[in-house]
mmCIF file of C-alpha atoms in Angstrom:
data_model
loop_
_atom_site.group_PDB
_atom_site.id
_atom_site.type_symbol
_atom_site.label_atom_id
_atom_site.label_comp_id
_atom_site.label_asym_id
_atom_site.label_seq_id
_atom_site.Cartn_x
_atom_site.Cartn_y
_atom_site.Cartn_z
ATOM 1 C CA MET A 191 122.322 175.197 224.219
ATOM 2 C CA GLN A 192 122.072 178.273 222.032
ATOM 3 C CA GLN A 193 123.999 180.199 224.679
ATOM 4 C CA TYR A 194 127.026 177.970 224.048
ATOM 5 C CA GLU A 195 126.414 177.753 220.289
ATOM 6 C CA VAL A 196 125.750 174.014 220.349
ATOM 7 C CA GLU A 197 123.987 172.952 217.163
ATOM 8 C CA TYR A 198 121.668 169.954 217.249
ATOM 9 C CA LEU A 199 123.615 168.331 214.427
ATOM 10 C CA GLN A 200 126.710 168.220 216.636
ATOM 11 C CA PHE A 201 125.156 165.702 219.028
ATOM 12 C CA ALA A 202 121.859 164.534 217.520
ATOM 13 C CA PHE A 203 123.423 163.146 214.334
ATOM 14 C CA ARG A 204 124.691 160.170 216.320
ATOM 15 C CA TRP A 205 121.329 159.812 218.091
ATOM 16 C CA MET A 206 119.508 159.740 214.759
ATOM 17 C CA ASN A 207 122.036 157.728 212.789
ATOM 18 C CA ASN A 208 122.465 155.006 215.434
ATOM 19 C CA LEU A 209 118.902 155.133 216.828
ATOM 20 C CA LEU A 210 120.320 155.689 220.347
ATOM 21 C CA MET A 211 122.145 152.355 220.246
ATOM 22 C CA ARG A 212 125.379 153.970 221.450
ATOM 23 C CA GLU A 213 123.583 155.904 224.179
ATOM 24 C CA LEU A 214 121.760 152.997 225.835
ATOM 25 C CA PRO A 215 122.643 149.504 227.064
ATOM 26 C CA LEU A 216 121.650 146.705 224.687
ATOM 27 C CA ARG A 217 118.732 145.564 226.887
ATOM 28 C CA CYS A 218 117.287 149.087 226.708
ATOM 29 C CA THR A 219 117.888 149.377 222.971
ATOM 30 C CA ILE A 220 115.943 146.162 222.381
ATOM 31 C CA ARG A 221 113.039 147.487 224.466
ATOM 32 C CA LEU A 222 113.141 150.815 222.622
ATOM 33 C CA TRP A 223 113.248 149.260 219.163
ATOM 34 C CA ASP A 224 110.425 146.892 220.070
ATOM 35 C CA THR A 225 108.282 149.951 220.746
ATOM 36 C CA TYR A 226 109.411 151.556 217.479
ATOM 37 C CA GLN A 227 108.279 148.498 215.539
ATOM 38 C CA ALA A 228 104.850 148.684 217.161
ATOM 39 C CA GLU A 229 104.393 152.300 216.066
ATOM 40 C CA PRO A 230 102.162 152.813 212.999
ATOM 41 C CA GLU A 231 104.503 155.481 211.556
ATOM 42 C CA GLY A 232 107.580 153.373 212.222
ATOM 43 C CA PHE A 233 111.033 154.192 213.517
ATOM 44 C CA SER A 234 111.719 157.586 212.024
ATOM 45 C CA HIS A 235 108.600 159.384 213.192
ATOM 46 C CA PHE A 236 108.514 158.245 216.820
ATOM 47 C CA HIS A 237 112.309 158.331 217.183
ATOM 48 C CA LEU A 238 112.190 162.120 216.902
ATOM 49 C CA TYR A 239 109.970 162.261 220.001
ATOM 50 C CA VAL A 240 112.209 159.833 221.867
ATOM 51 C CA CYS A 241 115.192 162.104 221.182
ATOM 52 C CA ALA A 242 113.185 165.093 222.427
ATOM 53 C CA ALA A 243 112.258 163.089 225.537
ATOM 54 C CA PHE A 244 115.960 162.335 225.996
ATOM 55 C CA LEU A 245 116.645 166.083 226.101
ATOM 56 C CA VAL A 246 113.784 166.592 228.558
ATOM 57 C CA ARG A 247 115.164 163.792 230.764
ATOM 58 C CA TRP A 248 118.600 165.406 230.944
ATOM 59 C CA ARG A 249 117.314 169.001 231.065
ATOM 60 C CA LYS A 250 118.716 169.827 234.513
ATOM 61 C CA GLU A 251 122.157 168.454 233.702
ATOM 62 C CA ILE A 252 122.167 170.278 230.353
ATOM 63 C CA LEU A 253 121.255 173.574 232.010
ATOM 64 C CA ASP A 254 123.930 173.055 234.693
ATOM 65 C CA GLU A 255 126.737 172.835 232.122
ATOM 66 C CA ARG A 256 128.758 176.027 231.852
ATOM 67 C CA ASP A 257 130.581 175.725 228.533
ATOM 68 C CA PHE A 258 130.481 174.224 225.047
ATOM 69 C CA GLN A 259 132.943 171.431 225.802
ATOM 70 C CA GLY A 260 131.153 170.295 228.967
ATOM 71 C CA LEU A 261 127.811 170.318 227.211
ATOM 72 C CA MET A 262 129.100 168.280 224.274
ATOM 73 C CA ILE A 263 130.761 165.745 226.581
ATOM 74 C CA LEU A 264 127.506 165.349 228.499
ATOM 75 C CA LEU A 265 125.353 164.991 225.372
ATOM 76 C CA GLN A 266 127.687 162.431 223.819
ATOM 77 C CA ASN A 267 128.276 160.439 227.023
ATOM 78 C CA LEU A 268 124.998 160.459 228.911
ATOM 79 C CA PRO A 269 125.089 158.337 232.097
ATOM 80 C CA THR A 270 122.662 155.637 230.972
ATOM 81 C CA MET A 271 124.704 152.443 231.362
ATOM 82 C CA HIS A 272 122.827 151.595 234.571
ATOM 83 C CA TRP A 273 119.437 152.031 232.867
ATOM 84 C CA GLY A 274 116.939 149.222 232.759
ATOM 85 C CA ASN A 275 113.346 148.634 231.735
ATOM 86 C CA GLU A 276 111.932 151.200 234.178
ATOM 87 C CA GLU A 277 114.028 154.091 232.853
ATOM 88 C CA VAL A 278 113.247 153.212 229.239
ATOM 89 C CA SER A 279 109.541 152.983 230.086
ATOM 90 C CA VAL A 280 109.662 156.485 231.577
ATOM 91 C CA LEU A 281 111.527 157.752 228.499
ATOM 92 C CA LEU A 282 108.930 156.208 226.183
ATOM 93 C CA ALA A 283 106.070 157.621 228.259
ATOM 94 C CA GLU A 284 107.562 161.103 227.890
ATOM 95 C CA ALA A 285 108.008 160.544 224.150
ATOM 96 C CA TYR A 286 104.337 159.571 223.837
ATOM 97 C CA ARG A 287 103.352 162.649 225.853
ATOM 98 C CA LEU A 288 105.336 164.858 223.479
ATOM 99 C CA LYS A 289 103.912 163.083 220.452
ATOM 100 C CA PHE A 290 100.322 163.583 221.538
ATOM 101 C CA ALA A 291 100.984 167.172 222.647
ATOM 102 C CA PHE A 292 102.658 168.286 219.418
ATOM 103 C CA ALA A 293 101.694 165.883 216.631
ATOM 104 C CA ASP A 294 98.800 168.052 215.454
ATOM 105 C CA ALA A 295 100.369 171.442 216.177
ATOM 106 C CA PRO A 296 100.140 173.741 213.125
ATOM 107 C CA ASN A 297 103.892 174.395 212.736
ATOM 108 C CA HIS A 298 105.021 171.000 213.853
ATOM 109 C CA TYR A 299 107.454 168.646 212.165
ATOM 110 C CA LYS A 300 106.150 167.710 208.745
ATOM 111 C CA ARG A 301 106.870 164.508 206.849
#
């Protein structure tokens, strides 16, 4: 993404501001938010890991893009409308993996 000068704010603002509601079907959003509510730190802390897991999930497609415009279109229109419980469960599992891998790292995200 740095190669095409894409800043995280250009796509992640919507992910953070809308808690992925525009990126996922309603049934998936409900499942996602249910997990957020069960988290001890709440929405904001775990949501960061879910967004990172989203990037991991679409890594190949992101790396295949060849220009700024294509990358932005992909990041703002991810093909998730067919997603169901299984895909969200995989996304959440990856988010938990990232959380447990990096939560105690010395230079990690601080509250």
